[in-house]
Coordinates of N, CA and C in Angstrom, one line a residue:
X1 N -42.1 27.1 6.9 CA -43.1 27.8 6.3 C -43.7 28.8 7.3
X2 N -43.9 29.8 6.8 CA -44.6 31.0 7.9 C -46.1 31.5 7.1
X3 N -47.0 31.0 7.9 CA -48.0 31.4 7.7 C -48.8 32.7 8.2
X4 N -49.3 33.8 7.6 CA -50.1 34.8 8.3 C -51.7 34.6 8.4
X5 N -52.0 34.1 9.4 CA -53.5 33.7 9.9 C -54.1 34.7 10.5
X6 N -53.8 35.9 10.8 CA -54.7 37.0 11.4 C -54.1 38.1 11.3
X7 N -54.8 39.3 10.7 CA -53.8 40.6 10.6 C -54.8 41.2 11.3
X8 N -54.8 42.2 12.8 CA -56.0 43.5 13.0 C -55.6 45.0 12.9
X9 N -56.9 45.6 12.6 CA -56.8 46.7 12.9 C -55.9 47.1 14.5
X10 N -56.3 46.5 15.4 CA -55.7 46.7 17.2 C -54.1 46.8 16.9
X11 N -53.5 46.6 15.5 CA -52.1 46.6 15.5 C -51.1 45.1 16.3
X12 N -51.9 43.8 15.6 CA -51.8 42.5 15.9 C -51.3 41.7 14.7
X13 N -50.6 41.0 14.8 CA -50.7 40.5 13.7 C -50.1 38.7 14.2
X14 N -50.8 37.9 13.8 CA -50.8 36.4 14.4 C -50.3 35.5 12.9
X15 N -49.5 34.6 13.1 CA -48.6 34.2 12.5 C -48.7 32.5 13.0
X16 N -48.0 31.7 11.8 CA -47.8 30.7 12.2 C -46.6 30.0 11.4
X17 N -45.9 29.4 12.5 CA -44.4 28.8 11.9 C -44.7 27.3 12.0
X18 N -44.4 26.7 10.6 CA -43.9 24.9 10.9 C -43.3 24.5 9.6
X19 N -42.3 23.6 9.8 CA -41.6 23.1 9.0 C -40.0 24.0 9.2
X20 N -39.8 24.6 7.7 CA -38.3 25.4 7.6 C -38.5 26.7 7.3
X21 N -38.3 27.6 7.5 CA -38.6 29.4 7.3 C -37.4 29.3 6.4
X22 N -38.2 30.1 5.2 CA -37.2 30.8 3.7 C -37.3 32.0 4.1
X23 N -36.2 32.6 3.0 CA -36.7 33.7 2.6 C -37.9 34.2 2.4
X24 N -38.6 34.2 1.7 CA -39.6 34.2 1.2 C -40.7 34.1 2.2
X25 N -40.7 33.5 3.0 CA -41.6 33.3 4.3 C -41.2 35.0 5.0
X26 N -40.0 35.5 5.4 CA -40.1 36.8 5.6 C -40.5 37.7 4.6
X27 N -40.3 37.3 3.1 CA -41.1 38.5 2.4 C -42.8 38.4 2.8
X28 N -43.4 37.5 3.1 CA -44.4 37.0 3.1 C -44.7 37.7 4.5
X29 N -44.3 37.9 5.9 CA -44.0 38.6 7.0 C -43.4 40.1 6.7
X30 N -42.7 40.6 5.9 CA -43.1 41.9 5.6 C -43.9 42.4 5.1
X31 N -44.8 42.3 4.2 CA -46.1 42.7 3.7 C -46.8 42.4 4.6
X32 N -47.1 41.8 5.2 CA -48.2 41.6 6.4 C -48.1 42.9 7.4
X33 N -46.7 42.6 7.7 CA -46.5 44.3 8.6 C -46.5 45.7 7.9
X34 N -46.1 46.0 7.0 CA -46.3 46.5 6.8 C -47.5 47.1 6.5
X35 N -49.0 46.2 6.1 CA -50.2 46.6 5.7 C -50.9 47.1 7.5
X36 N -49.8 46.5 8.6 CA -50.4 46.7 9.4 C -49.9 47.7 10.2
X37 N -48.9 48.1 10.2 CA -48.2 49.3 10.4 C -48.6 50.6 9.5
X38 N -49.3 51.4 10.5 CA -49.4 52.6 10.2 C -49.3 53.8 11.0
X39 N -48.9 53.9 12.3 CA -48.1 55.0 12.6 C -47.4 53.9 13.9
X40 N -46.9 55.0 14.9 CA -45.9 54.7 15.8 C -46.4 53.6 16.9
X41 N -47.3 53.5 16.4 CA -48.1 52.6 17.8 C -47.3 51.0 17.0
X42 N -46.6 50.6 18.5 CA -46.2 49.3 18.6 C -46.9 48.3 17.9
X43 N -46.7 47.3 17.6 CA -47.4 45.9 17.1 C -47.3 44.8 18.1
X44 N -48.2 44.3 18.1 CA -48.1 42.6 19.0 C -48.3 41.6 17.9
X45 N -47.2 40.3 18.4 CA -47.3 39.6 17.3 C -47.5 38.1 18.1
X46 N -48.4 37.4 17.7 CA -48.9 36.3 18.3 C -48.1 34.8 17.4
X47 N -47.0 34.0 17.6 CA -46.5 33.2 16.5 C -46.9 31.9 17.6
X48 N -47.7 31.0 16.5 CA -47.8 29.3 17.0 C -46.7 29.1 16.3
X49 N -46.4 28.1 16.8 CA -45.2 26.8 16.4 C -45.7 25.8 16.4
X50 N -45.5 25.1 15.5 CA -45.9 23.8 15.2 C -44.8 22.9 13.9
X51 N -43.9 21.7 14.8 CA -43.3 20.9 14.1 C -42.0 22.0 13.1
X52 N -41.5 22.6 13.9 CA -40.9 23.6 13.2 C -39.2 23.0 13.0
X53 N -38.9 22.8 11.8 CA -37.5 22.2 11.3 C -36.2 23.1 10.9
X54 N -36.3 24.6 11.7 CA -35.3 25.3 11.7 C -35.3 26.4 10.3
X55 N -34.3 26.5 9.9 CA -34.5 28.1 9.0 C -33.1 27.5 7.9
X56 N -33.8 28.3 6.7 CA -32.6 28.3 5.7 C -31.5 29.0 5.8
X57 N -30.4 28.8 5.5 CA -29.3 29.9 5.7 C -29.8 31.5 5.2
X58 N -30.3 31.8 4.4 CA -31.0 32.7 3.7 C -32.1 33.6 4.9
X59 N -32.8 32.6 5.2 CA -33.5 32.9 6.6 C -33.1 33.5 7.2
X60 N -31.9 32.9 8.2 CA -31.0 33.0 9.4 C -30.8 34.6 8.7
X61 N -30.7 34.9 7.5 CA -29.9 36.2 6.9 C -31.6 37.6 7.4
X62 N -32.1 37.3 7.0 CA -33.5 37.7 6.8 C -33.9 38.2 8.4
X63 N -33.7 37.1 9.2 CA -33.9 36.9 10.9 C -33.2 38.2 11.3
X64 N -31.4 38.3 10.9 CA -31.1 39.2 11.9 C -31.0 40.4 11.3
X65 N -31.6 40.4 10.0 CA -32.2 42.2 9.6 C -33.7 42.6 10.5
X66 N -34.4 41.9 10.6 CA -35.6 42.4 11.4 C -35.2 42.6 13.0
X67 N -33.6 42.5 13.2 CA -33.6 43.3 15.0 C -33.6 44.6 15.1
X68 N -33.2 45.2 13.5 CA -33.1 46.5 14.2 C -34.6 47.1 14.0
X69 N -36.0 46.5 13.3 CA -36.8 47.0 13.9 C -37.5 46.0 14.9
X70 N -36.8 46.0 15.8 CA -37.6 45.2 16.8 C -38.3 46.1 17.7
X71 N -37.5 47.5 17.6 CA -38.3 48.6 18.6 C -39.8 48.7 18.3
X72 N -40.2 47.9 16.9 CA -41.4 48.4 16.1 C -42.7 47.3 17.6
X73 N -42.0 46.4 18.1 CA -43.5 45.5 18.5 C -42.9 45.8 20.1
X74 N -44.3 46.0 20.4 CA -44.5 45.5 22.0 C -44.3 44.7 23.0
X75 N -45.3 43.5 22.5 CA -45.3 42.2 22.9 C -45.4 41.2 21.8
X76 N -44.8 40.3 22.0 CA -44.7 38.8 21.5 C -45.0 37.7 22.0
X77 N -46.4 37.1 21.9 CA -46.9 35.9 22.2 C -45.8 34.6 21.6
X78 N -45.7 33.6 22.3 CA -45.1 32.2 21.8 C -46.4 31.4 21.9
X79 N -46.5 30.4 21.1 CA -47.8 29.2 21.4 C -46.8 27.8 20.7
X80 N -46.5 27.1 21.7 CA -45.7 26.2 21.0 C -45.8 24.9 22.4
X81 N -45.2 23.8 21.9 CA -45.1 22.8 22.9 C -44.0 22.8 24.0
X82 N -43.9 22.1 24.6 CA -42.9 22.2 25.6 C -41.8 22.2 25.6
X83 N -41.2 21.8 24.3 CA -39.7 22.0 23.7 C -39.6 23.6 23.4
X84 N -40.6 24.1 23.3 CA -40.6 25.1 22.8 C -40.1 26.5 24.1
X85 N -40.2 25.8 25.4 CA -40.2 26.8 26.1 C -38.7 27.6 26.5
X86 N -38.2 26.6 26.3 CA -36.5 26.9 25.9 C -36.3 28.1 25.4
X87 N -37.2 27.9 24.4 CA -36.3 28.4 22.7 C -37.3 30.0 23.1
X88 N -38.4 29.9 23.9 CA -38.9 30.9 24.0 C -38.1 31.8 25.1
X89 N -37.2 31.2 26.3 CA -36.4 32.2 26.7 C -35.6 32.6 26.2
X90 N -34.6 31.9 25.5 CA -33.6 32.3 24.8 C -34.3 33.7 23.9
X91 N -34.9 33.3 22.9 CA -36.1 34.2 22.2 C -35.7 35.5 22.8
X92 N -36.3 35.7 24.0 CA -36.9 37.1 24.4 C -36.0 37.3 25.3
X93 N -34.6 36.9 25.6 CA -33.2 37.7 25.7 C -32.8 38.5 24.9
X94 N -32.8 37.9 23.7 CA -32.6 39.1 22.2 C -33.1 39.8 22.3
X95 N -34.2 40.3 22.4 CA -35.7 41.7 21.8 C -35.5 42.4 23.0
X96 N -34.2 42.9 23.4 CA -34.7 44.3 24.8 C -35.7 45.0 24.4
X97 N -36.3 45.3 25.7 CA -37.8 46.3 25.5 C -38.9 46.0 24.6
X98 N -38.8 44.6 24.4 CA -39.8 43.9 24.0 C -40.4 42.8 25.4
X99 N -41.9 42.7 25.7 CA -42.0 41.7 26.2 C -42.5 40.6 25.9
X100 N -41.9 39.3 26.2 CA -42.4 38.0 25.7 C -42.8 37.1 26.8
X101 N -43.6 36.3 26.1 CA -44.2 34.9 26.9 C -44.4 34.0 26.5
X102 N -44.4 32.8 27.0 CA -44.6 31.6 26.2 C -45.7 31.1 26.3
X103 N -46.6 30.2 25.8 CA -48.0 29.8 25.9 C -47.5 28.3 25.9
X104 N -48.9 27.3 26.3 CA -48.6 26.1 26.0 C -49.4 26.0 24.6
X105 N -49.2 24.9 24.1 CA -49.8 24.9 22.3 C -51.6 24.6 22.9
X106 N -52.6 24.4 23.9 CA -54.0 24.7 24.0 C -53.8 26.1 24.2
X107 N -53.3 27.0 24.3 CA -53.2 28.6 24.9 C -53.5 29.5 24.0
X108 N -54.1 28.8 22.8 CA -53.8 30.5 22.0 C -54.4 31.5 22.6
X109 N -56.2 30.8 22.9 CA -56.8 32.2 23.5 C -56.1 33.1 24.8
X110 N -55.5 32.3 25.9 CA -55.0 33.1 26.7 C -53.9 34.1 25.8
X111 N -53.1 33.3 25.1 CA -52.0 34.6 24.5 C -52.8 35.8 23.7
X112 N -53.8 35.6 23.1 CA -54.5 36.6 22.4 C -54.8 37.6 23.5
X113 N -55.2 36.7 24.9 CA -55.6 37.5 26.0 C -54.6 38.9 26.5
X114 N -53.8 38.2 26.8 CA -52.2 38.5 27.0 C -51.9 39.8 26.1
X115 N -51.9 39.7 24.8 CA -51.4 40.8 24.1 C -52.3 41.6 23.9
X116 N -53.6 41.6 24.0 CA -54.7 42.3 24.2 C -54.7 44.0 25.5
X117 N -54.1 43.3 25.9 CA -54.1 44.0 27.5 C -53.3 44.8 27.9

């Protein structure tokens, strides 16, 4: 499930994953961007993880149409537990010219910090 928990004007948009990502969880992630996309200025995207059980095949389909706008975001906050920190290198090998980081799951404020800046 992908939840959208904060959209801003600053061109942010904060997100939350747990359980299994549908389809439908990215339709739910394109409208969000898009209301918050409005010209060329990058986006930062802040995603917690929490208890996350992987992606539908449908998903997995969904996942690698959003690389080719990957040029669209800046930076990408991770907020997730310590399994997570793995998955956040791997992560931000894929997104050239994106930068990423991983948070520990008390971190949101610092990552809000982080993409702030």
């Amino acid at each position: 499930m992908l939840t959208v928990t904060s959209m801003e004007t600053d061109h942010m948009i904060e997100i939350e994953i747990s359980g299994k990502l549908t389809e439908e969880d990215y339709e739910t992630f394109q409208k969000s961007f898009d209301a918050v996309k409005q010209n060329d200025t990058p986006i930062n995207l802040l995603v917690m993880v929490t208890d996350w059980k992987g992606m539908t095949p449908q998903a997995v389909i969904e996942d690698l149409k959003w690389l080719k706008s990957i040029k669209e975001f800046q930076k990408i906050a991770l907020v997730s537990d310590e399994k997570g920190i793995k998955a956040a290198e791997a992560f931000g090998k894929l997104l050239p010219g994106v930068e990423t980081k991983h948070f520990g799951q008390t971190e949101k404020g610092q990552a809000r910090e982080w993409l702030m800046k």
